[in-house]
PDB file of C-alpha atoms in Angstrom:
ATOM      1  CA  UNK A  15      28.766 -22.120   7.152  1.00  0.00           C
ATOM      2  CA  UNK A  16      27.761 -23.739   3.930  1.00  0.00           C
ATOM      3  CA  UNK A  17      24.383 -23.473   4.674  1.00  0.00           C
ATOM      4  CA  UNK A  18      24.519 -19.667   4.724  1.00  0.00           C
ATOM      5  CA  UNK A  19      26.836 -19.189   2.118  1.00  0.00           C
ATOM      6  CA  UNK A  20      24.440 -20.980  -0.496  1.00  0.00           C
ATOM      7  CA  UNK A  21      21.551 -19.758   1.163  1.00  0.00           C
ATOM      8  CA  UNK A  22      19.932 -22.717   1.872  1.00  0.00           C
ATOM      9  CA  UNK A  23      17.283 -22.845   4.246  1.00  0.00           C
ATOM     10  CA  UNK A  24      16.317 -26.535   5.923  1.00  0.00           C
ATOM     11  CA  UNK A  25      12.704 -27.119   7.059  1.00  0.00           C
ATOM     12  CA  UNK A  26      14.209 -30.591   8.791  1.00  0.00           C
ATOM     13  CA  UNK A  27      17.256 -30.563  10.663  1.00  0.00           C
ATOM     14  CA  UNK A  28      18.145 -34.241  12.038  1.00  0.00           C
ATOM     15  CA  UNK A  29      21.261 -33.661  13.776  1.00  0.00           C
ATOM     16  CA  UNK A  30      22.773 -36.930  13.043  1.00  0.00           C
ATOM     17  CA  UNK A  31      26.410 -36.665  13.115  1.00  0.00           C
ATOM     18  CA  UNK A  32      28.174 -36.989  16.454  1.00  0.00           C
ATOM     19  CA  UNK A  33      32.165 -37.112  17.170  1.00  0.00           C
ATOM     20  CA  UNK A  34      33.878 -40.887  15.992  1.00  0.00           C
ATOM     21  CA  UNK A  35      30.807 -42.336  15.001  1.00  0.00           C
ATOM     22  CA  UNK A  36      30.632 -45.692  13.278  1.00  0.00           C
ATOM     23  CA  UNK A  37      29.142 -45.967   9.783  1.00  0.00           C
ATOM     24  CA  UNK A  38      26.869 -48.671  12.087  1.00  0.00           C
ATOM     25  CA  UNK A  39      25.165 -46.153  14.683  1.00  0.00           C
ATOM     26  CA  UNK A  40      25.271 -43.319  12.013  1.00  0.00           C
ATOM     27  CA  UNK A  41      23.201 -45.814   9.925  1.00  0.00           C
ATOM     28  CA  UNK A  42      20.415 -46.822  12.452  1.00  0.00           C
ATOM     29  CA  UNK A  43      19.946 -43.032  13.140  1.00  0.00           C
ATOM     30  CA  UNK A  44      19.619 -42.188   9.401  1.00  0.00           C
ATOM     31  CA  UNK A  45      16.751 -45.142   9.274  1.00  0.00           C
ATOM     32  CA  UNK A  46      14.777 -43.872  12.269  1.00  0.00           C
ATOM     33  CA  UNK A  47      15.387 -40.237  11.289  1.00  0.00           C
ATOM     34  CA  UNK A  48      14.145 -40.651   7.771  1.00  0.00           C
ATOM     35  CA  UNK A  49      11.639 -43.267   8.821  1.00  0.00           C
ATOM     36  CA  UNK A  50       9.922 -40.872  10.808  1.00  0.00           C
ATOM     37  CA  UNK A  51      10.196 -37.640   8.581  1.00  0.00           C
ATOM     38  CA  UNK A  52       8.374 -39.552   5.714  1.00  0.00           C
ATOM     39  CA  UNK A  53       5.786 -40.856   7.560  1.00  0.00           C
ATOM     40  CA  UNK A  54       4.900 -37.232   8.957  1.00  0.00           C
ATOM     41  CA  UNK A  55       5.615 -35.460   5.015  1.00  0.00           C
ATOM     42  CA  UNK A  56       4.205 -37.938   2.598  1.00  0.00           C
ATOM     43  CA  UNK A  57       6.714 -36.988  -0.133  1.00  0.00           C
ATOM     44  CA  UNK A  58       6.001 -38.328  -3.416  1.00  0.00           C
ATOM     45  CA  UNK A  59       9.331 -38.084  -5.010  1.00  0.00           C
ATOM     46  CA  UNK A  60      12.924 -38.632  -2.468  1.00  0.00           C
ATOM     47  CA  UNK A  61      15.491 -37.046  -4.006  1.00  0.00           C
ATOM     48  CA  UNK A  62      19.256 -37.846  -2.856  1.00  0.00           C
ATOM     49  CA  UNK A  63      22.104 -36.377  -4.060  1.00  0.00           C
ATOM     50  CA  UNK A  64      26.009 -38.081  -3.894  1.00  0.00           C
ATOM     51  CA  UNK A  65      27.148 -41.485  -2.543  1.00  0.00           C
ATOM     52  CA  UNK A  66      26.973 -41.176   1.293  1.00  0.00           C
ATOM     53  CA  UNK A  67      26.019 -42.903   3.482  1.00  0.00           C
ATOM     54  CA  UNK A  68      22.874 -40.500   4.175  1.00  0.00           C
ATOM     55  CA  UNK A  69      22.140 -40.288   0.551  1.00  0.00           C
ATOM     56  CA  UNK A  70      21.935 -44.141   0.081  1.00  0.00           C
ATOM     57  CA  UNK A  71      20.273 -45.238   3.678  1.00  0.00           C
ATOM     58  CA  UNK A  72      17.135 -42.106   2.598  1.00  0.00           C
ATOM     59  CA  UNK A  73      16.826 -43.355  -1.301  1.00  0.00           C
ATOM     60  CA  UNK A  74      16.509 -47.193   0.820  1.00  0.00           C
ATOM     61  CA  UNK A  75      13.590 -45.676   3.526  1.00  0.00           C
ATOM     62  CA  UNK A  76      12.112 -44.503   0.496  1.00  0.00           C
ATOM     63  CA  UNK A  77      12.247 -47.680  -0.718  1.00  0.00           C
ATOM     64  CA  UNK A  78      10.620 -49.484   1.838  1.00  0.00           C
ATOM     65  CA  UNK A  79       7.908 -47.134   1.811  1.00  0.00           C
ATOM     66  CA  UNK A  80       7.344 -47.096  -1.811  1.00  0.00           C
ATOM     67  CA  UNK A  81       8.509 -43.479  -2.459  1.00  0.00           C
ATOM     68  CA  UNK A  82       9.563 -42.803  -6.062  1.00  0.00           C
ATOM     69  CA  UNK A  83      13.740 -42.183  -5.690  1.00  0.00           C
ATOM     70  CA  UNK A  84      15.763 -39.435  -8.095  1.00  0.00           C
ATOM     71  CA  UNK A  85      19.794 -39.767  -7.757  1.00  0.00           C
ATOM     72  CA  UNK A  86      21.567 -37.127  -8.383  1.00  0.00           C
ATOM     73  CA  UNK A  87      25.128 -37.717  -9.197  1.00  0.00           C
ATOM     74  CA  UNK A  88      24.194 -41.125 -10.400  1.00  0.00           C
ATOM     75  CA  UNK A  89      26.002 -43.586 -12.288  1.00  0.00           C
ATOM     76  CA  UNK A  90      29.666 -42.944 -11.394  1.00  0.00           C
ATOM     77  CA  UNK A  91      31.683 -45.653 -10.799  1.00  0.00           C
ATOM     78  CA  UNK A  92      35.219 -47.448  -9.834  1.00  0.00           C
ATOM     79  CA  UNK A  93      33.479 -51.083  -9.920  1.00  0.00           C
ATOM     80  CA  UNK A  94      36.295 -51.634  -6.840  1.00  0.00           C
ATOM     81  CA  UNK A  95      34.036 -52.048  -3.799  1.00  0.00           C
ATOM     82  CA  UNK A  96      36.715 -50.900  -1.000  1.00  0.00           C
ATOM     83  CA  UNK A  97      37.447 -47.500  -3.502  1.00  0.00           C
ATOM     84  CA  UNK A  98      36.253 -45.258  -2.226  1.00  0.00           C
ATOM     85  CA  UNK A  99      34.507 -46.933   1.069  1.00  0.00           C
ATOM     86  CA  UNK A 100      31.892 -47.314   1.670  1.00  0.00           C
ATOM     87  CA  UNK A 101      30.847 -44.767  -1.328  1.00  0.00           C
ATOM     88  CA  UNK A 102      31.496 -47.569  -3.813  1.00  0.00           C
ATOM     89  CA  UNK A 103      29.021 -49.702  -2.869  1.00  0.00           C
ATOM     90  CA  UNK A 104      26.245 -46.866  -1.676  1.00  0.00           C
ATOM     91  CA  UNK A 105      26.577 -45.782  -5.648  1.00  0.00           C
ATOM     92  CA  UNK A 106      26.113 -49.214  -6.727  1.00  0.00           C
ATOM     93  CA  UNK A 107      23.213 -49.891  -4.283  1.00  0.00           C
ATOM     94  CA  UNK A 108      21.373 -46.296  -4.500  1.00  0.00           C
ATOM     95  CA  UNK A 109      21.087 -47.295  -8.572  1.00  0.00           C
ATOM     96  CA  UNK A 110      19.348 -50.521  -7.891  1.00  0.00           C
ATOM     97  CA  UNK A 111      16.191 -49.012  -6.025  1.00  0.00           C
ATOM     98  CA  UNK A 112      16.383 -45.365  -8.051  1.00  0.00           C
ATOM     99  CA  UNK A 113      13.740 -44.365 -10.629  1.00  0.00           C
ATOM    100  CA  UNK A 114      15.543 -41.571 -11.850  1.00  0.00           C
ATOM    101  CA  UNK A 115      19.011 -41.491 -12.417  1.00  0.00           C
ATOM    102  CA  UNK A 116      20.563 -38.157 -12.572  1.00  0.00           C
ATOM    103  CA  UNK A 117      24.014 -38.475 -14.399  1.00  0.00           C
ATOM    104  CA  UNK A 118      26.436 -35.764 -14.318  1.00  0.00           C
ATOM    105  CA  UNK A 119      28.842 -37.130 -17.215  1.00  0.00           C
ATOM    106  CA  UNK A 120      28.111 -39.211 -20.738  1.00  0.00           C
ATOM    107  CA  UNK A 121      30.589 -41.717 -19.070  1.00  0.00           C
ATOM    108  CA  UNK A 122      28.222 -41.906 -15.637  1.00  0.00           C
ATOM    109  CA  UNK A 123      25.347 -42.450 -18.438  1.00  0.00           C
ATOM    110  CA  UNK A 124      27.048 -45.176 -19.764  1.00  0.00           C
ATOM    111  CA  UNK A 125      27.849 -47.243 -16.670  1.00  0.00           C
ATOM    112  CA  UNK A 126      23.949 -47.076 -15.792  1.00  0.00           C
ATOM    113  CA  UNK A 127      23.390 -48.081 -19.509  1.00  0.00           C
ATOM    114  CA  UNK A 128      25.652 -50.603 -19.539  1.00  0.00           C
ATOM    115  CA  UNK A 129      24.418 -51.902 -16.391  1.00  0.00           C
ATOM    116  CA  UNK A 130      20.562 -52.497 -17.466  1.00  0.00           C
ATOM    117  CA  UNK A 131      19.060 -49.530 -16.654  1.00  0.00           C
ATOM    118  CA  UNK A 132      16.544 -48.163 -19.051  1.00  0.00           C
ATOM    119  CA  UNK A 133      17.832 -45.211 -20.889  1.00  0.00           C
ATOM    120  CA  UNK A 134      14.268 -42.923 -20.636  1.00  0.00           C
ATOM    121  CA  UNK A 135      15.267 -43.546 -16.533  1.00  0.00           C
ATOM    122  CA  UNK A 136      18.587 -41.689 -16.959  1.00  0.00           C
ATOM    123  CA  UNK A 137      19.102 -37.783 -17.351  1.00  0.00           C
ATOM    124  CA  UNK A 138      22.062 -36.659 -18.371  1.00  0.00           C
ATOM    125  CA  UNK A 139      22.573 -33.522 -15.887  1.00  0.00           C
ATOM    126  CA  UNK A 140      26.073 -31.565 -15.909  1.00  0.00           C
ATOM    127  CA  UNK A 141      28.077 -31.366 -12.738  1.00  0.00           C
ATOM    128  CA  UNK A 142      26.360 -30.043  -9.817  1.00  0.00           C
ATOM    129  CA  UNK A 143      30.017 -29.454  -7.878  1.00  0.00           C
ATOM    130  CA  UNK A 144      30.831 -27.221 -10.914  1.00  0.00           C
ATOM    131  CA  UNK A 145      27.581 -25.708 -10.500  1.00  0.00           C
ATOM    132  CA  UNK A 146      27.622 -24.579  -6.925  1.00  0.00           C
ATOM    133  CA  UNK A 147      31.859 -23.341  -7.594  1.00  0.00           C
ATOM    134  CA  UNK A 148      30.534 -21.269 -10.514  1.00  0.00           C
ATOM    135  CA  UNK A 149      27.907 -20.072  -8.202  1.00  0.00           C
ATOM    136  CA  UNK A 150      29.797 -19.308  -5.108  1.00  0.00           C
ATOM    137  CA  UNK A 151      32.465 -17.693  -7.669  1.00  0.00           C
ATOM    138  CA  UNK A 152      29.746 -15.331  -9.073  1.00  0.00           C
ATOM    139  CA  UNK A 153      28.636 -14.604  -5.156  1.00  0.00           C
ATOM    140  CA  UNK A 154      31.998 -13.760  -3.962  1.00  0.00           C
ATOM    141  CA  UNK A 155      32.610 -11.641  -7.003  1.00  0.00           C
ATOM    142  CA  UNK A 156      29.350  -9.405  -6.023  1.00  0.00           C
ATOM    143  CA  UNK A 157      29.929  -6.236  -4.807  1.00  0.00           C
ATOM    144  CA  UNK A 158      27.407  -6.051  -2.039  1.00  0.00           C
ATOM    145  CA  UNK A 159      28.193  -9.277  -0.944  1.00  0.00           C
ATOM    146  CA  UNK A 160      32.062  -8.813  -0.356  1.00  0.00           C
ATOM    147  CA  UNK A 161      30.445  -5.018   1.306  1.00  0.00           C
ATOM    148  CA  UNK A 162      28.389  -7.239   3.562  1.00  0.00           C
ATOM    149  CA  UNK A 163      30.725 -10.401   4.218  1.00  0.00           C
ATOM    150  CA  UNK A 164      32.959  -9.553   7.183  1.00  0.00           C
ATOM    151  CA  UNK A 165      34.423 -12.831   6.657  1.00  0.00           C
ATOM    152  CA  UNK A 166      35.635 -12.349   3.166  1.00  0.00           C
ATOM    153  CA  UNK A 167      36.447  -8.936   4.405  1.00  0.00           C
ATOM    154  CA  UNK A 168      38.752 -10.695   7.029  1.00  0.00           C
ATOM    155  CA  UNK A 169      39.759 -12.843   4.378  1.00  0.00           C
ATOM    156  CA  UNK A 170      41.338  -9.860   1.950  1.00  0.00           C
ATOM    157  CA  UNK A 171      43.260  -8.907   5.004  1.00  0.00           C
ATOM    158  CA  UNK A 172      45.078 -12.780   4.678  1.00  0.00           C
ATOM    159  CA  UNK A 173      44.639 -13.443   0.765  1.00  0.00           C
ATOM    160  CA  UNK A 174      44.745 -11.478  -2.437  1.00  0.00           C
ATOM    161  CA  UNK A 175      41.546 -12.625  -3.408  1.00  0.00           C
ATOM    162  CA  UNK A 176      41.782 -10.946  -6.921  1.00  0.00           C
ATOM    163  CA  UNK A 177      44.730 -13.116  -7.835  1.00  0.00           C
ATOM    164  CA  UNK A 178      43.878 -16.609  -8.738  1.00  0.00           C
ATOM    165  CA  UNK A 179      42.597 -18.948  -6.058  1.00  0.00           C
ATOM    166  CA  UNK A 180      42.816 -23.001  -6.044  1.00  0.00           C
ATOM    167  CA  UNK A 181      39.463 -24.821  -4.655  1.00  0.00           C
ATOM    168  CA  UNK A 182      40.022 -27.881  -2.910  1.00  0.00           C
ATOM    169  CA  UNK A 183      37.370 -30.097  -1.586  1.00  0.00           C
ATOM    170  CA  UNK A 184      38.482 -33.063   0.641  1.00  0.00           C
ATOM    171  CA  UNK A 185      35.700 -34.644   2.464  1.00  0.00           C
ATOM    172  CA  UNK A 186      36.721 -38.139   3.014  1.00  0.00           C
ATOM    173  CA  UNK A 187      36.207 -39.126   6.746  1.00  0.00           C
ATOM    174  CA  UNK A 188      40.030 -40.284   7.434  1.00  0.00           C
TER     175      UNK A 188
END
């Protein structure tokens, strides 16, 4: 669904995820998975997005293969290992092997200043979660694309969707 809504069109699809899956098993299929993709494109630049997981077990295939690594999202930080988990520590991690550190706040910037990394490395970026809201906003505001939508239609049969609407994103696993 959010693959159609933002258009988005993968050349790749791994089909990793599988029901009650431990972070172990979901981890040795990202590694083969990604192994194998890079070996087959040749990418000069990986670029990884977040603090999953995925994002942090690609950025270390690239690694080990000596593929340049851009992080988007970089930089945030609790410094408490177990908050959030495992995200804590993939953030932490992904920085360590990144070349370019996309940082979506001056206080992300910081933390990756603060903890050694060279400043020309870091590029300060805006919020790419606002970015895709203010998108999806501007989408669902079109004309032709409420017209076209019958799921939006559907939904203006449930929801006044020209009052205001809250956005909430949970995607924590528990």
């Amino acid at each position: 669904q959010v693959i159609d809504f933002f258009e988005i069109k993968p050349d790749i699809e791994l089909n990793l995820m599988m029901h009650d899956q431990t972070l172990g098993k979901l981890s040795s299929k990202i590694i083969e998975s990604m192994e194998s993709v890079f070996n087959e494109v040749k990418p000069d630049i990986v670029i990884v997005q977040g603090d999953t997981t995925t994002a942090f077990l690609t950025a270390f295939v690239a690694f080990y293969q000596k593929i340049k690594i851009g992080h988007v999202e970089a930089g945030l930080r609790t410094y408490n290992k177990f908050s959030p988990f495992p995200e804590e520590i993939n953030r932490q991690l992904l920085s360590k092997i990144t070349d370019l550190h996309f940082a979506p706040t001056k206080s992300a910037r910081k933390n990756l200043l603060r903890e050694g990394f060279n400043k020309k490395s870091i590029i300060l970026t805006g919020n790419t979660i606002v970015d895709a809201m203010e998108w999806g906003i501007k989408k669902i505001n079109d004309y032709n694309f409420l017209k076209k939508s019958e799921e939006i239609n559907n939904l203006e049969k449930i929801v006044d969707i020209k009052k205001k609407i809250i956005l909430v994103t949970m995607h924590r696993r528990e």
